[in-house]
Coordinates of C-alpha atoms and ligand atoms in Angstrom, one line a residue:
M1 CA 104.6 114.1 117.3
D2 CA 103.2 117.5 116.9
S3 CA 104.9 120.6 118.0
W4 CA 105.1 122.1 121.5
H5 CA 103.7 125.3 120.3
F6 CA 100.5 126.2 121.9
A7 CA 98.6 128.3 119.3
R8 CA 97.2 131.7 120.3
T9 CA 95.2 132.5 117.2
G10 CA 92.4 134.2 119.1
L11 CA 94.8 136.7 120.5
A12 CA 96.4 137.3 117.1
Q13 CA 92.9 137.9 115.7
K14 CA 92.2 140.4 118.4
Y15 CA 95.3 142.5 117.6
L16 CA 94.5 142.3 113.8
D17 CA 91.0 143.5 114.6
V18 CA 92.4 146.6 116.2
L19 CA 94.5 147.3 113.1
Q20 CA 91.6 146.5 110.8
L21 CA 89.1 148.7 112.5
G22 CA 91.4 151.6 111.9
I23 CA 91.6 152.4 115.6
S24 CA 95.3 152.6 115.2
S25 CA 97.8 151.6 112.5
S26 CA 100.5 150.8 115.0
L27 CA 100.3 148.6 118.0
A28 CA 102.9 147.9 120.8
I29 CA 102.7 144.6 122.5
I30 CA 104.4 144.9 126.0
A31 CA 105.4 142.1 128.3
P32 CA 108.5 141.2 130.4
R33 CA 111.4 139.0 129.1
R34 CA 110.6 135.3 128.2
K35 CA 106.9 135.6 128.1
G36 CA 106.5 134.3 124.6
K37 CA 106.3 137.5 122.6
T38 CA 108.6 136.6 119.7
L39 CA 107.2 133.2 119.2
F40 CA 103.7 134.6 119.2
V41 CA 104.6 137.2 116.6
L42 CA 106.3 134.6 114.4
Q43 CA 104.1 131.7 114.9
D44 CA 100.6 133.1 115.5
L45 CA 100.5 136.7 114.4
A46 CA 102.5 136.6 111.2
P47 CA 100.7 133.4 109.8
L48 CA 97.3 134.8 110.6
A49 CA 98.1 138.2 109.1
Q50 CA 99.4 136.5 105.9
E51 CA 96.1 134.5 105.6
K52 CA 94.2 137.8 106.0
G53 CA 96.0 139.4 103.1
Y54 CA 98.8 141.2 104.8
L55 CA 102.5 141.0 103.9
P56 CA 104.2 140.4 107.3
V57 CA 107.9 141.5 107.7
Y58 CA 109.7 140.6 110.8
A59 CA 112.7 142.6 112.0
S60 CA 114.5 142.5 115.3
L61 CA 116.3 145.6 116.5
W62 CA 118.6 143.3 118.6
Q63 CA 120.1 141.8 115.3
N64 CA 122.9 144.3 115.8
L65 CA 122.7 146.0 119.2
N66 CA 124.9 148.8 118.1
A67 CA 123.2 149.5 114.9
P68 CA 119.5 148.6 115.2
H69 CA 118.7 150.0 111.7
E70 CA 120.5 146.9 110.3
G71 CA 117.8 144.6 111.6
L72 CA 115.3 146.7 109.7
I73 CA 117.4 146.9 106.5
S74 CA 118.0 143.2 106.3
A75 CA 114.4 142.3 107.0
L76 CA 113.3 144.5 104.1
E77 CA 116.0 143.2 101.8
N78 CA 115.0 139.7 102.5
T79 CA 111.3 140.5 101.8
L80 CA 112.2 142.3 98.6
A81 CA 114.4 139.3 97.4
H82 CA 111.4 137.0 98.1
L83 CA 108.9 139.2 96.3
Q84 CA 111.3 139.5 93.3
E85 CA 112.0 135.7 93.7
K86 CA 115.7 136.4 93.7
P87 CA 118.1 134.5 95.8
V88 CA 118.7 136.5 99.0
L89 CA 121.8 138.6 98.5
T90 CA 123.5 139.1 101.7
R91 CA 124.8 142.5 101.8
L92 CA 128.1 143.0 103.6
L93 CA 127.0 144.9 106.6
Q94 CA 129.3 147.7 107.7
S95 CA 129.8 146.4 111.1
K96 CA 129.8 142.8 112.2
V97 CA 126.6 141.4 113.4
R98 CA 126.9 140.3 116.8
K99 CA 124.3 139.3 119.3
A100 CA 126.6 139.1 122.3
A101 CA 126.2 136.3 124.6
L102 CA 128.2 135.6 127.8
G103 CA 128.0 133.4 130.8
N104 CA 128.0 129.8 131.5
E105 CA 127.5 127.8 128.2
L106 CA 125.8 125.0 130.2
L107 CA 123.3 127.2 131.8
G108 CA 122.3 129.0 128.8
K109 CA 123.2 132.5 127.8
L110 CA 123.0 135.8 129.6
E111 CA 122.1 138.1 126.9
I112 CA 123.5 141.6 126.8
E113 CA 120.7 144.0 126.2
F114 CA 122.5 147.3 125.7
A115 CA 124.8 148.6 123.0
D116 CA 128.5 149.1 123.9
A117 CA 129.3 151.2 120.9
P118 CA 126.0 152.5 119.6
M119 CA 126.1 153.9 116.1
A120 CA 123.6 156.4 114.4
P121 CA 122.7 155.3 110.9
T122 CA 124.3 157.3 108.2
S123 CA 122.1 159.5 105.9
G124 CA 122.8 157.0 103.2
E125 CA 121.6 154.2 105.3
L126 CA 118.4 156.1 106.2
A127 CA 117.8 156.8 102.5
Y128 CA 118.4 153.2 101.7
L129 CA 115.9 152.1 104.4
E130 CA 113.2 154.4 102.9
Q131 CA 113.9 153.2 99.4
L132 CA 113.6 149.6 100.5
L133 CA 110.2 150.4 102.2
V134 CA 109.0 152.1 99.0
D135 CA 110.0 149.1 96.9
V136 CA 108.4 146.6 99.3
E137 CA 105.3 148.7 99.4
Q138 CA 105.0 148.7 95.6
L139 CA 105.7 145.0 95.1
A140 CA 103.2 144.1 97.8
G141 CA 100.5 145.4 95.4
Q142 CA 97.0 145.1 97.1
K143 CA 98.5 143.7 100.2
T144 CA 99.1 145.9 103.3
V145 CA 102.6 145.5 104.6
L146 CA 102.7 144.6 108.3
L147 CA 105.9 145.6 109.9
L148 CA 106.7 143.5 113.0
I149 CA 109.4 145.2 114.9
D150 CA 110.8 143.2 117.8
E151 CA 112.8 144.8 120.8
V152 CA 111.6 148.2 119.8
Q153 CA 112.4 149.7 123.2
H154 CA 116.1 149.5 122.1
L155 CA 115.5 152.8 120.2
A156 CA 115.2 154.5 123.6
T157 CA 118.4 153.2 125.1
S158 CA 120.8 155.5 123.3
T159 CA 120.6 159.0 121.9
H160 CA 122.5 157.6 118.8
F161 CA 119.3 155.8 117.9
S162 CA 117.0 158.9 117.9
P163 CA 117.6 159.7 114.1
L164 CA 116.4 156.2 113.4
A165 CA 113.4 156.5 115.7
H166 CA 112.4 159.8 114.1
N167 CA 112.9 158.5 110.6
L168 CA 110.8 155.4 111.4
R169 CA 108.0 157.4 112.7
T170 CA 108.0 159.7 109.7
L171 CA 108.1 156.7 107.3
L172 CA 105.2 155.0 109.0
D173 CA 103.2 158.2 109.5
Q174 CA 103.3 158.9 105.8
R175 CA 101.9 155.5 104.9
Q176 CA 99.3 154.8 107.5
G177 CA 97.0 153.3 104.8
T178 CA 99.5 150.9 103.3
I179 CA 101.9 150.0 106.1
K180 CA 100.8 148.9 109.5
S181 CA 103.1 148.0 112.3
V182 CA 103.2 146.0 115.5
F183 CA 106.0 146.7 118.0
T184 CA 107.1 144.3 120.7
G185 CA 109.3 145.2 123.6
S186 CA 110.4 143.6 126.8
S187 CA 111.4 146.6 128.9
R188 CA 108.5 148.7 130.2
H189 CA 110.9 151.3 131.3
Y190 CA 112.4 152.1 127.9
L191 CA 109.1 151.5 126.1
N192 CA 107.6 154.0 128.2
L193 CA 110.4 156.5 127.3
L194 CA 109.8 155.6 123.7
L195 CA 106.1 155.8 123.6
N196 CA 104.9 158.0 126.4
E197 CA 107.4 160.8 126.7
A198 CA 106.1 164.0 125.1
N199 CA 109.3 164.7 123.3
S200 CA 109.5 161.2 121.8
P201 CA 108.7 160.7 118.1
F202 CA 106.3 157.9 118.9
Y203 CA 104.3 159.9 121.5
H204 CA 100.5 159.2 120.9
F205 CA 101.4 157.4 117.6
V206 CA 101.3 153.8 118.9
E207 CA 98.4 152.0 120.7
Q208 CA 99.7 150.1 123.6
V209 CA 98.1 146.6 124.0
D210 CA 98.5 144.1 126.8
F211 CA 100.0 140.8 126.1
P212 CA 98.2 138.4 128.5
D213 CA 100.0 135.7 130.4
L214 CA 99.3 132.2 129.2
G215 CA 96.7 130.6 131.3
L216 CA 95.3 127.2 132.4
D217 CA 94.5 126.1 128.8
F218 CA 98.3 126.3 128.1
I219 CA 98.9 124.1 131.2
H220 CA 96.2 121.7 130.0
F221 CA 97.8 121.5 126.6
L222 CA 101.1 120.5 128.3
V223 CA 99.5 117.9 130.5
N224 CA 97.8 116.3 127.5
K225 CA 101.0 116.3 125.5
L226 CA 103.1 114.8 128.3
A227 CA 100.5 112.0 128.8
R228 CA 100.0 111.3 125.0
D229 CA 103.5 111.5 123.7
F230 CA 105.6 110.6 126.7
H231 CA 103.2 108.7 129.0
I232 CA 104.1 111.1 131.8
K233 CA 101.1 111.7 134.1
V234 CA 101.0 115.0 135.9
E235 CA 98.3 116.8 137.8
L236 CA 96.9 119.9 136.2
Q237 CA 96.8 121.8 139.4
E238 CA 100.4 120.9 140.4
L239 CA 101.8 121.9 136.9
D240 CA 99.7 125.1 137.1
L241 CA 101.3 125.9 140.5
A242 CA 104.7 125.4 139.1
F243 CA 103.9 127.7 136.3
D244 CA 102.9 130.4 138.9
A245 CA 106.3 129.8 140.7
L246 CA 108.0 130.4 137.3
D247 CA 106.2 133.8 137.1
K248 CA 104.1 132.4 134.2
S249 CA 107.1 132.4 131.9
P250 CA 106.6 129.8 129.1
Y251 CA 110.4 129.8 128.4
W252 CA 111.1 128.5 132.0
M253 CA 108.1 126.3 131.8
M254 CA 109.4 124.5 128.9
K255 CA 112.7 124.0 130.8
L256 CA 110.7 122.4 133.5
V257 CA 108.9 120.2 131.1
A258 CA 112.2 119.1 129.5
R259 CA 113.5 118.2 132.9
L260 CA 110.4 116.3 133.6
I261 CA 110.9 114.2 130.4
T262 CA 114.7 113.6 130.6
S263 CA 115.1 113.1 134.3
Q264 CA 111.9 111.3 135.1
E265 CA 111.7 113.3 138.3
N266 CA 108.5 114.6 139.8
I267 CA 107.3 118.2 139.4
K268 CA 108.6 119.3 142.7
N269 CA 112.2 118.4 141.9
S270 CA 111.9 119.6 138.3
L271 CA 110.7 122.9 139.7
S272 CA 113.6 123.4 142.1
Y273 CA 116.0 122.4 139.3
T274 CA 114.4 125.1 137.1
L275 CA 114.4 127.8 139.8
G276 CA 118.2 127.1 140.3
L277 CA 118.6 127.5 136.5
I278 CA 116.8 130.8 136.6
E279 CA 118.9 132.0 139.5
A280 CA 122.2 131.1 137.8
T281 CA 121.2 132.4 134.3
E282 CA 119.9 135.6 135.5
D283 CA 122.9 135.9 137.8
F284 CA 120.9 137.0 140.8
A285 CA 123.9 136.7 143.1
G286 CA 125.9 139.1 140.8
L287 CA 123.0 141.4 140.5
A288 CA 122.5 141.5 144.2
K289 CA 126.1 142.5 144.7
T290 CA 125.6 145.6 142.6
L291 CA 122.6 146.8 144.9
K292 CA 122.9 148.9 147.8
P293 CA 121.0 147.9 150.9
I294 CA 118.4 150.5 150.3
D295 CA 118.0 149.3 146.7
K296 CA 117.3 145.8 147.9
L297 CA 114.7 146.9 150.5
L298 CA 113.0 149.1 147.9
Y299 CA 112.9 146.3 145.3
L300 CA 111.2 144.1 147.8
A301 CA 108.8 146.8 148.8
L302 CA 107.8 147.6 145.3
G303 CA 107.2 143.8 144.8
T304 CA 104.6 143.8 147.5
G305 CA 103.1 147.0 146.2
K306 CA 104.2 149.3 149.0
N307 CA 104.3 153.0 148.5
P308 CA 108.0 153.9 148.3
F309 CA 107.5 157.3 149.8
G310 CA 105.1 156.1 152.4
K311 CA 105.9 156.6 156.1
E312 CA 106.2 152.8 156.7
F313 CA 108.9 152.5 154.0
L314 CA 110.9 155.5 154.9
H315 CA 111.0 154.1 158.5
E316 CA 112.1 150.8 157.3
V317 CA 115.0 152.5 155.5
E318 CA 116.0 154.4 158.6
Q319 CA 116.0 151.2 160.7
K320 CA 117.6 148.8 158.4
T321 CA 120.2 150.8 156.4
E322 CA 123.0 153.2 157.0
V323 CA 121.2 156.0 155.1
K324 CA 118.5 158.3 156.2
G325 CA 114.9 157.4 155.5
V326 CA 114.2 160.5 153.5
P327 CA 112.5 160.8 150.1
G328 CA 115.6 162.0 148.4
N329 CA 117.5 158.8 149.1
V330 CA 114.4 156.8 147.9
Q331 CA 114.3 158.9 144.7
R332 CA 117.9 158.1 144.1
S333 CA 117.5 154.4 144.7
L334 CA 114.5 154.3 142.3
Q335 CA 116.6 155.9 139.6
R336 CA 119.3 153.3 140.0
L337 CA 116.7 150.4 139.7
L338 CA 115.1 152.0 136.8
E339 CA 118.4 152.4 134.9
A340 CA 119.4 148.8 135.6
G341 CA 116.1 147.7 134.1
L342 CA 115.1 146.0 137.4
I343 CA 112.0 148.1 137.8
S344 CA 109.8 150.1 135.4
Q345 CA 107.5 153.1 135.9
T346 CA 104.3 153.4 133.8
Y347 CA 101.6 156.1 134.1
K348 CA 98.9 153.4 134.5
Q349 CA 100.6 151.2 137.0
G350 CA 103.2 153.1 138.8
Y351 CA 106.3 151.2 139.8
Q352 CA 106.6 147.6 138.9
I353 CA 109.4 145.1 139.4
E354 CA 110.8 143.5 136.3
K355 CA 112.4 140.4 137.7
P356 CA 110.1 138.6 140.0
G357 CA 112.5 135.8 140.5
L358 CA 114.9 138.3 142.2
T359 CA 112.4 138.8 144.9
R360 CA 112.6 135.1 145.9
F361 CA 116.3 135.4 145.8
L362 CA 116.6 138.5 148.0
N363 CA 114.1 137.0 150.4
Q364 CA 116.2 133.9 151.0
P365 CA 117.7 133.9 154.5
Ligands
ATP401 N1 102.6 129.6 122.9 C1 103.7 128.9 123.4 N2 103.7 127.6 123.3 C2 104.7 126.9 123.8 N3 105.9 127.4 124.2 C3 105.9 128.7 124.2 C4 104.9 129.5 123.8 N4 105.3 130.8 123.8 C5 106.6 130.7 124.3 N5 107.0 129.5 124.5 C6 108.3 129.0 125.0 O1 109.0 130.2 125.5 C7 110.2 130.4 124.9 C8 110.4 131.9 124.9 O2 109.6 132.6 124.0 P1 109.9 133.9 123.3 O3 111.3 133.9 122.7 O4 108.8 134.1 122.2 O5 109.8 134.9 124.4 P2 110.0 136.5 124.4 O6 109.0 137.1 125.3 O7 110.2 137.0 123.0 O8 111.4 136.5 125.1 P3 112.6 137.6 125.1 O9 112.2 138.7 126.1 O10 113.8 136.9 125.6 O11 112.7 138.1 123.7 C9 110.0 129.8 123.5 O12 111.3 129.4 123.0 C10 109.2 128.6 123.8 O13 109.9 127.5 124.3
MG402 MG1 111.7 138.0 122.1

């Protein structure tokens, strides 16, 4: 039985072309959570890059939330060991690596996305990082190093991480010919802070590229696989509608498919099971409790593309909440939603909601 991975080689080629043409030596792929970024980078981009003569190095800045430099250091150490054909020496990291997970074991994990005790790298660690990069670059020979840095928005979540951000920018800037980089990030808000704020080290350094949603060809692939390997017949259109209802997240789509296979239920039931799973995993009920009435209204309004400062919305606030429908209140509410990562603001698209499933939850009677 072949894998469930739906290859996106064409997309990987497109990104490599941008790097190849010298338009930019650094790209940022931006998409919300659970859209398939990491899998794409590991299974499509890295292998194709390798084929084309790059030396891909993958690092996740979430390896240690409190010390993102450790993710970079261990990725470079592993690459170096590999190039020197040495067994991987696992360095004793100063602080414990911990990717915190809480929540209900059965439902999956609710990942913590922010550091609770952020640490700046020491000057020794920064020097070590640079040395590793120099060594890898040298041993790579003719190959161009392709640094794949996942969860890069993390650099903008604490001022303790600014030295690392500045350092990284300088290291990459000095080596635009021999090291290229692809950043991935899942929070448009923090990525925007990292890439588009004039005082950020990455301002104008990185070319932002869209990460398109998976389309009908992905659904087609699933339909065929279900039929061939599991003798489960589903209608393309019905499965595609379910994919829409899951906000085109492949992560949740695969949960639905797993449910289809194990429970022998139809799509409708598997979908409502999966929607329930989303609600519980993302803890929408808990989230909703942290929101003030104006925040809820604002979230829903942004979801439908309303102008948050328009007369219509201000009137709605006045009518439905205890606070006055004035721009100042809307501004404070926007700030709360931004800081909670529930919405994002970008220059191109204005305010956008980040958790579409929450809309469905808040709209429930
Ligand atoms: N191309 C694909 N083919 C099949 N399944 C996929 C594909 N892309 C993603 N998935 C499914 O979605 C899951 C989530 O993907 P991935 O971890 O890459 O998303 P992500 O965007 O990096 O998420 P996060 O924001 O949580 O880091 C995968 O484990 C896999 O089950
Ligand atoms: Mg990921």
